[in-house]
Short mmCIF file of C-alpha atoms (C1' of nucleotides) in Angstrom, two decimals:
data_model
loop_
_atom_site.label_atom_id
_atom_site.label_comp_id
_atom_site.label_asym_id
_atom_site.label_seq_id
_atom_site.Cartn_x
_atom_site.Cartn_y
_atom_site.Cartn_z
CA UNK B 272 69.28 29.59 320.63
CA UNK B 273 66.16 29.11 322.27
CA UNK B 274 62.36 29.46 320.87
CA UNK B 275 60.32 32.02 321.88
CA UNK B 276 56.94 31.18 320.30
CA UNK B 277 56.55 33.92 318.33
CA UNK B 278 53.68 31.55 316.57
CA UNK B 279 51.95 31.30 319.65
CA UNK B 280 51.22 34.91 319.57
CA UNK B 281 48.31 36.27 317.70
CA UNK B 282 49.35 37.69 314.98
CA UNK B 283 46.96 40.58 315.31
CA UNK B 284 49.07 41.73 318.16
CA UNK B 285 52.21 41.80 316.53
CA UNK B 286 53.54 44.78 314.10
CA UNK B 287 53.54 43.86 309.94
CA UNK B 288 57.21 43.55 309.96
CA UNK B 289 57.89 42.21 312.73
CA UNK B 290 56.04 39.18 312.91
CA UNK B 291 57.71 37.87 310.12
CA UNK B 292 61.27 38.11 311.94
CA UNK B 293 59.61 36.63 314.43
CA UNK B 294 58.48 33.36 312.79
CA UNK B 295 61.64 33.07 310.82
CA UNK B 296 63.62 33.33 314.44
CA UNK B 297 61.81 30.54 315.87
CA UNK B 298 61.85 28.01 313.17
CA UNK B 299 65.77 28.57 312.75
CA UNK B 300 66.03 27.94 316.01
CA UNK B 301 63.79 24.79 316.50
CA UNK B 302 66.27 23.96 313.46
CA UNK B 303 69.39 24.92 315.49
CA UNK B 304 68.08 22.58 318.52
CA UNK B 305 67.44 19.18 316.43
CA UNK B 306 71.33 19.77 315.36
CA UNK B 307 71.83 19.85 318.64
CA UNK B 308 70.60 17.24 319.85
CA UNK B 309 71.10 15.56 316.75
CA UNK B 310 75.15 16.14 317.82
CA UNK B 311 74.63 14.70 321.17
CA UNK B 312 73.01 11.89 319.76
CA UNK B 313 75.95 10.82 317.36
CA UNK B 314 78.35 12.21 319.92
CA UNK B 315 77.64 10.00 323.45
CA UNK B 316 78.81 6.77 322.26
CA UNK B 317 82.30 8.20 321.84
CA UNK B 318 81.91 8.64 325.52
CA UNK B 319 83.34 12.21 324.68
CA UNK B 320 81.61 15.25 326.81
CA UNK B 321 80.53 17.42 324.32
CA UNK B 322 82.92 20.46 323.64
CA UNK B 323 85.78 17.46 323.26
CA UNK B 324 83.93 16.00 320.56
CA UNK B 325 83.40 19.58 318.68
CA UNK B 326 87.39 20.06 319.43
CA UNK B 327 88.23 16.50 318.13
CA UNK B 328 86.06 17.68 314.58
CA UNK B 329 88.15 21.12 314.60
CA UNK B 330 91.79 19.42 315.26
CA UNK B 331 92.85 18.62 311.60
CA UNK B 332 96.21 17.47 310.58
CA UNK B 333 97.92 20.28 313.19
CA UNK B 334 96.80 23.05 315.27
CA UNK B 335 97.58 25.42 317.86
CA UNK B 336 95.93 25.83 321.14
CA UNK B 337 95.19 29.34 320.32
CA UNK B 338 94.04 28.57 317.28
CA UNK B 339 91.33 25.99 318.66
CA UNK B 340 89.99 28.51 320.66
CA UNK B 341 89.50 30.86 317.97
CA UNK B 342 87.39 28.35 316.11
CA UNK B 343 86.10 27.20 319.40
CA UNK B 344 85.12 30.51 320.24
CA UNK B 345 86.16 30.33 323.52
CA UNK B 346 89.01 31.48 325.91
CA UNK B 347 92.33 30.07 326.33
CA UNK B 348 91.61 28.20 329.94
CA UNK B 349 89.16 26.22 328.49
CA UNK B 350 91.42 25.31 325.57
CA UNK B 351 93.50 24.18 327.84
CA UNK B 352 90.98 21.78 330.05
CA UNK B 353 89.83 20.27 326.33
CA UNK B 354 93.53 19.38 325.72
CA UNK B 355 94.21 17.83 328.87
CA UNK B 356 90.78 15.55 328.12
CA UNK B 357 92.21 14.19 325.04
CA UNK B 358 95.07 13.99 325.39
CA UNK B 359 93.93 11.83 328.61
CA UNK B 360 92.45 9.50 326.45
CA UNK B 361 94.93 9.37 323.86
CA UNK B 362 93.03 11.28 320.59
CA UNK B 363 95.82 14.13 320.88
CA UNK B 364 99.39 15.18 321.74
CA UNK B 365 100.77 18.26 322.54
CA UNK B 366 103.99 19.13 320.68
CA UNK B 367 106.09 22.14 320.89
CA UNK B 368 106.06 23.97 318.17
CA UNK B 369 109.64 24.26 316.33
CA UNK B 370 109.89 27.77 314.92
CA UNK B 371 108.27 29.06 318.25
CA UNK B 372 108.77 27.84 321.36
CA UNK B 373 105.58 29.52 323.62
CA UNK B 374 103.25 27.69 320.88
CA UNK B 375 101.71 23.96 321.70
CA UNK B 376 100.31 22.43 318.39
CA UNK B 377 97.41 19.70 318.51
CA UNK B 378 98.05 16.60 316.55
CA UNK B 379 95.46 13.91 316.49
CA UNK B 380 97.18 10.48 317.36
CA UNK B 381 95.68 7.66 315.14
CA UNK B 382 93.72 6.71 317.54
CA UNK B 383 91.84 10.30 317.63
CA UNK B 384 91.77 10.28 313.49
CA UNK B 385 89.93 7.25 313.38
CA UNK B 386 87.58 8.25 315.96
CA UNK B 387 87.09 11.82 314.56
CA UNK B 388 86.54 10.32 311.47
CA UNK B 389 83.80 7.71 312.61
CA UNK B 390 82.19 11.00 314.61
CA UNK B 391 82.34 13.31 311.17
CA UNK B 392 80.63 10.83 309.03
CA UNK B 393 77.65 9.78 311.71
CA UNK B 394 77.00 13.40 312.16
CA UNK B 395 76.61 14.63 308.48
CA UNK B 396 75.98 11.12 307.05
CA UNK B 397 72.06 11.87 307.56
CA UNK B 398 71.09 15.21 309.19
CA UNK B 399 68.38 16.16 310.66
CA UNK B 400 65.82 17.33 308.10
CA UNK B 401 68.04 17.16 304.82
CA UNK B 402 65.94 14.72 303.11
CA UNK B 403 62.87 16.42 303.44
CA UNK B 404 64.34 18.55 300.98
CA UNK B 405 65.33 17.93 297.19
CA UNK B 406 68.78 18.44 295.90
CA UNK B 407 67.76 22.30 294.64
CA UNK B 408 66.28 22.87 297.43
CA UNK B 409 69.40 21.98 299.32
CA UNK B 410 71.43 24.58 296.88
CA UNK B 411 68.82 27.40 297.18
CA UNK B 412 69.12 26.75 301.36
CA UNK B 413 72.66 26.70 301.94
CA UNK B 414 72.33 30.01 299.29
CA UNK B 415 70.08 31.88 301.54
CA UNK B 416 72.29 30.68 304.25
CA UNK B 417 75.18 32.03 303.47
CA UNK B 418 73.55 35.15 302.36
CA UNK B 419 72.06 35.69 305.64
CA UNK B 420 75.57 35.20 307.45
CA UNK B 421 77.54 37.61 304.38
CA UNK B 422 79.38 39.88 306.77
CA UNK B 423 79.23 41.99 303.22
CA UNK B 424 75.89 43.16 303.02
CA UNK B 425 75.35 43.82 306.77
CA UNK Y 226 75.51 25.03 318.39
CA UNK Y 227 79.06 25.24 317.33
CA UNK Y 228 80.54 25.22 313.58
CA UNK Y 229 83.06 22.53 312.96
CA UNK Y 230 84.54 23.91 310.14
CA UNK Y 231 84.32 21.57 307.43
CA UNK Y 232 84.83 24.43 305.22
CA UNK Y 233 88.49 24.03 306.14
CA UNK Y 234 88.52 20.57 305.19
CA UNK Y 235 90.12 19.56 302.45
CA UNK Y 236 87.37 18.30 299.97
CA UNK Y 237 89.16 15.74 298.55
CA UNK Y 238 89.33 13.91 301.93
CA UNK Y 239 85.20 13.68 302.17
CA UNK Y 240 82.64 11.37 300.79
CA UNK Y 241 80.47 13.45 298.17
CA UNK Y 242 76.96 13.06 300.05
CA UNK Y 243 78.61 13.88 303.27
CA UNK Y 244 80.16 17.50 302.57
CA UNK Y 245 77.42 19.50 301.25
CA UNK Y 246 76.12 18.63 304.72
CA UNK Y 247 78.95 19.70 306.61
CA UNK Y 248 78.43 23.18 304.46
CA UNK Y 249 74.93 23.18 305.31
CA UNK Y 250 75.71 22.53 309.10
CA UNK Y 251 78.52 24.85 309.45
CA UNK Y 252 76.26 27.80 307.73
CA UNK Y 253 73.22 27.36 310.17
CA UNK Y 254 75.77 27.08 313.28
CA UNK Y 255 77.15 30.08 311.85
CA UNK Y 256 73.47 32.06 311.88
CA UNK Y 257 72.27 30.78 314.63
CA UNK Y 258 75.42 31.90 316.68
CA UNK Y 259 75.00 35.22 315.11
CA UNK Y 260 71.17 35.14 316.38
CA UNK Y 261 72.42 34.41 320.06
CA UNK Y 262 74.76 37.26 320.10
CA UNK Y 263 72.25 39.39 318.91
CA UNK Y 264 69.71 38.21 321.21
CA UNK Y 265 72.17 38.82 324.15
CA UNK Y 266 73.31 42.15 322.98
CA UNK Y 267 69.79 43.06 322.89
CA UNK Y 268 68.72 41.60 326.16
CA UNK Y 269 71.53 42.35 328.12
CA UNK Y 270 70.51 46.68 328.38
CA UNK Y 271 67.52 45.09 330.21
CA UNK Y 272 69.16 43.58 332.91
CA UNK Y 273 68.06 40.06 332.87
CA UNK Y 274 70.00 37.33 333.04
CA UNK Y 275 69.20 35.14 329.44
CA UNK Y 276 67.19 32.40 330.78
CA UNK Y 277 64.81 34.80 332.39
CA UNK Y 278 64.57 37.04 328.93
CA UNK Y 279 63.93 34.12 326.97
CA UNK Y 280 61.04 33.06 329.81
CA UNK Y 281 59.42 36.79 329.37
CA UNK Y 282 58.67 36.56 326.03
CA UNK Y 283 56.98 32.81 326.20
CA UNK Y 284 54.86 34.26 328.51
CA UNK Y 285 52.31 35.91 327.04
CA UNK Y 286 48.77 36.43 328.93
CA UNK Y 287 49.10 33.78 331.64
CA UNK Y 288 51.02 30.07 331.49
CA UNK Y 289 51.30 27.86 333.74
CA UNK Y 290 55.00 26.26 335.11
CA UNK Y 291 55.02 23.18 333.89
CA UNK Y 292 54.15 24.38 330.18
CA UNK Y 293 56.45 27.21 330.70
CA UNK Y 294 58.90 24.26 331.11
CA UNK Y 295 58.12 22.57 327.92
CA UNK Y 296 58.23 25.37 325.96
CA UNK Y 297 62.10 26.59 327.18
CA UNK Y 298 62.57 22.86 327.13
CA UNK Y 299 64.05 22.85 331.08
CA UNK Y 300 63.57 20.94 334.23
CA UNK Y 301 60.72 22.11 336.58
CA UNK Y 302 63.02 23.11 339.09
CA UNK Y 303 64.90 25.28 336.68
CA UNK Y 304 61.50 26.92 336.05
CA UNK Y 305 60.81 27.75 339.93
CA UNK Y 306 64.43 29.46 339.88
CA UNK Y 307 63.49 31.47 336.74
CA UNK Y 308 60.12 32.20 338.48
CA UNK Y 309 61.29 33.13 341.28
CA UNK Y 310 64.26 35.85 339.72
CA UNK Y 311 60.69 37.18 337.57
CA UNK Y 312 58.79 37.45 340.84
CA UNK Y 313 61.77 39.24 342.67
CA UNK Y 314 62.18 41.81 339.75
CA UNK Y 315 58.18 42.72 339.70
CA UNK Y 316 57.73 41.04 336.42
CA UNK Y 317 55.38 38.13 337.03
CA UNK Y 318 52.78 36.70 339.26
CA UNK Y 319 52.33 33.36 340.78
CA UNK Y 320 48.60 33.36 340.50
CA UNK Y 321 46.88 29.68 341.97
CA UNK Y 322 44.75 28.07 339.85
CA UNK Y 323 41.74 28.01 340.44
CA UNK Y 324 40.66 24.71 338.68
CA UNK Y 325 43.15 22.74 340.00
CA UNK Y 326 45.14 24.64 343.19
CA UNK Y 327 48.23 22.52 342.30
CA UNK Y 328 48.80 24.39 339.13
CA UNK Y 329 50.93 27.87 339.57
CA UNK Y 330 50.63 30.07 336.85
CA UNK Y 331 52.48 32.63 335.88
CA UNK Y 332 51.00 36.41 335.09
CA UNK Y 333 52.51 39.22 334.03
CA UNK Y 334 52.69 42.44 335.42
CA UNK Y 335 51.82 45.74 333.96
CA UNK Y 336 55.59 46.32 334.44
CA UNK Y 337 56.58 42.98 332.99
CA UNK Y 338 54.27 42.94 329.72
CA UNK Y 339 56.08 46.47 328.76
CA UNK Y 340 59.30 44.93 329.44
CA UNK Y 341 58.33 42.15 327.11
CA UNK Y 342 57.10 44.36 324.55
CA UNK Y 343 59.97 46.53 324.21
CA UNK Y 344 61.85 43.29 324.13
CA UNK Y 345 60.18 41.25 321.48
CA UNK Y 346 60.01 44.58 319.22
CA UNK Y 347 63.80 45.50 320.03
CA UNK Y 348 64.74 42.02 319.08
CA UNK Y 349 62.44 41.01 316.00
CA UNK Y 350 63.08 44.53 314.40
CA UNK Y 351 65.91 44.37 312.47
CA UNK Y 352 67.48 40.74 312.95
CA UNK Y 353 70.44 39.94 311.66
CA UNK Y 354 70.95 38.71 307.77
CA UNK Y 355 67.24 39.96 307.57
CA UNK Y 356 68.14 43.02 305.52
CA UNK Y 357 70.59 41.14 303.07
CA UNK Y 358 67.53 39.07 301.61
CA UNK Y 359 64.73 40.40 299.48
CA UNK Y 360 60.75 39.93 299.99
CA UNK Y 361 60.58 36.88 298.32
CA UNK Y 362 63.77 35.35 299.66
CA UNK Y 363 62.72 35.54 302.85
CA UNK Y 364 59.76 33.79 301.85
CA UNK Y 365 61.76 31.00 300.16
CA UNK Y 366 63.97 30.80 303.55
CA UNK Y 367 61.03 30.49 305.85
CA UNK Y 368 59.41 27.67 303.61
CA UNK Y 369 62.49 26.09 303.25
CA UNK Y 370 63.60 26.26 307.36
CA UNK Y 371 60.03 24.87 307.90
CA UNK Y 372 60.41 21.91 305.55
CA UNK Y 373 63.94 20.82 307.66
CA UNK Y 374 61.84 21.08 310.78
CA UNK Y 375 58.66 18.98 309.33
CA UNK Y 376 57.94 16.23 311.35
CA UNK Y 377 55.92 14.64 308.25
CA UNK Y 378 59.01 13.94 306.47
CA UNK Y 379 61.02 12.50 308.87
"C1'" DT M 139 48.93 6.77 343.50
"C1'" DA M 140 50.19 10.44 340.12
"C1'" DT M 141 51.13 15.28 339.27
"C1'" DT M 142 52.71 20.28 340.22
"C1'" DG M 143 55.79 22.77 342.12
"C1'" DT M 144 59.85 23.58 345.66
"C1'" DT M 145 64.33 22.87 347.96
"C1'" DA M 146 68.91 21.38 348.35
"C1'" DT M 147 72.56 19.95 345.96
"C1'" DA M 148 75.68 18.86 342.31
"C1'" DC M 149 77.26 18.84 337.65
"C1'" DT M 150 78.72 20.93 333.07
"C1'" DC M 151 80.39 24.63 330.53
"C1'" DT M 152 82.95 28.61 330.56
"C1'" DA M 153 85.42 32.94 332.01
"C1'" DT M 154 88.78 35.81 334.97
"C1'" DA M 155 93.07 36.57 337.28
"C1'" DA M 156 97.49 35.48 338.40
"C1'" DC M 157 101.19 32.87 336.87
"C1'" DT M 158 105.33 30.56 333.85
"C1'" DA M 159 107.93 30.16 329.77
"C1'" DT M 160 109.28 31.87 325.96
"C1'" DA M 161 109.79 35.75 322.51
"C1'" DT H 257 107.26 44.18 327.13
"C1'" DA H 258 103.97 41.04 324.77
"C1'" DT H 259 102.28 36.42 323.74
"C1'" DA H 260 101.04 31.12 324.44
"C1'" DG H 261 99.68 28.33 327.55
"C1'" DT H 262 98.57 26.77 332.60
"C1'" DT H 263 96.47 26.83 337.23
"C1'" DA H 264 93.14 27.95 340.58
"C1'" DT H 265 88.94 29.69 341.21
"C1'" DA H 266 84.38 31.40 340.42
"C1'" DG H 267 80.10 31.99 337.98
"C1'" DA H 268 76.24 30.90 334.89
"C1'" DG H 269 73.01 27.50 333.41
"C1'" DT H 270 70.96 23.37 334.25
"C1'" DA H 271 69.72 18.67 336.16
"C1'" DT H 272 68.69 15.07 339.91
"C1'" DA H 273 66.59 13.56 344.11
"C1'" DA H 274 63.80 14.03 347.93
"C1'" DC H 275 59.92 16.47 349.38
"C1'" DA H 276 55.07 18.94 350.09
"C1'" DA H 277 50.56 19.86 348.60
"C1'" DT H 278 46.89 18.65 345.91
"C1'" DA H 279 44.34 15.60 342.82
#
DNA sequence: TATTGTTATACTCTATAACTATA
DNA sequence: TATAGTTATAGAGTATAACAATA
């Protein structure tokens, strides 16, 4: 999610409603870019490139390959390139699934729990922004959050 | 920006300060992937691919490369690519400046400032979430987002 | 000598298509 | 026949390095 200056513009140009959309775009999104690079930040040491560190947060106990990519958001080749990376450096092995055959579940070695751990609690330990705001303030945003992403009232 | 689905974690297996970020984190991921989708879908009709959409709508009047750069946050030589697909397409100018020849900058056309207009208006009209907060809640969001992103506080 | 922009090249992230093995 | 995963390949998006023109 990129910026696109709708502040920059003068507002005189811009319709009554849609300015507003406008301004509330671009601040989510210079928002959306400090936890990104806030990510990268925590993420380098591991020496991980970065969608192997967001696999290594999603791989929990046990989980298919299909499954990661669902969460991943992405397609099954790719799923499949992450895996190999880990499992390269030791954070994951593949085992066949016993019920089914076809199915390859993820399981973080100890190795990849400890690091995964270390990884979770540096990212959300002190994010970007969070103590600019007051406890109730934290409630009411996460609130509005998750109203604006209820697939309910869309 | 990608979720990392703390919400599946078990709570009992995360430090109290440290969830209600992951919450936080996962929500905003959430939007802000629902913003580039929407952004795409809306872009996409117009045939451009998304780096050069997002680089129509920061220009607005005339802008030089290098602060064209800044403001999409890319190398220089990913902004003379981006120029140069604009250019091809009948969308922008490379005017010379005239105070100092070294500077390019970069003018819409008629053709390209109606592009941009139908773009901005298509895009900021009804984004989504908008419509599942009230007046005042999207005031409350907007003052809130902009507190995470003050600088002052940091 | 420092800065703006360009060119050539290479790297990262990711998808598509064709395949294997199981079901 | 349909599904999970793999392989090979290709494409988008982006950076780095060396360069030209101007300051």
């Amino acid at each position: 999610m990129t910026e696109l200056r709708w502040k920059g513009a003068g507002a005189a140009s811009q319709a009554a409603r849609v300015q507003p959309a406008g301004e509330l775009y671009d601040t989510l999104a210079e928002l959306s870019n400090h936890m990104k690079a806030h990510f990268n930040r925590v993420a380098q040491p591991f020496g991980l490139p970065s969608p192997c560190a967001k696999a290594i947060c999603l791989i929990e106990g046990s989980i298919s390959m299909k499954e990661l990519g669902a969460r991943i958001h992405c397609d099954g080749s790719f799923v499949t390139s992450i895996a190999d990376a880990l499992e390269e450096r030791g954070l994951v092995r593949r085992e066949t699934d016993h019920e089914d055959r076809r199915i390859k579940n993820l399981v973080l070695t100890r190795k990849g729990a400890e690091l995964r751990s270390r990884l979770m609690h540096e990212l959300f330990d002190d994010l970007p922004g969070m103590r600019n705001l007051t406890e109730s303030e934290r409630d009411s945003f996460l609130a509005l959050l998750r109203k604006m992403v209820d697939p309910q009232n869309e």
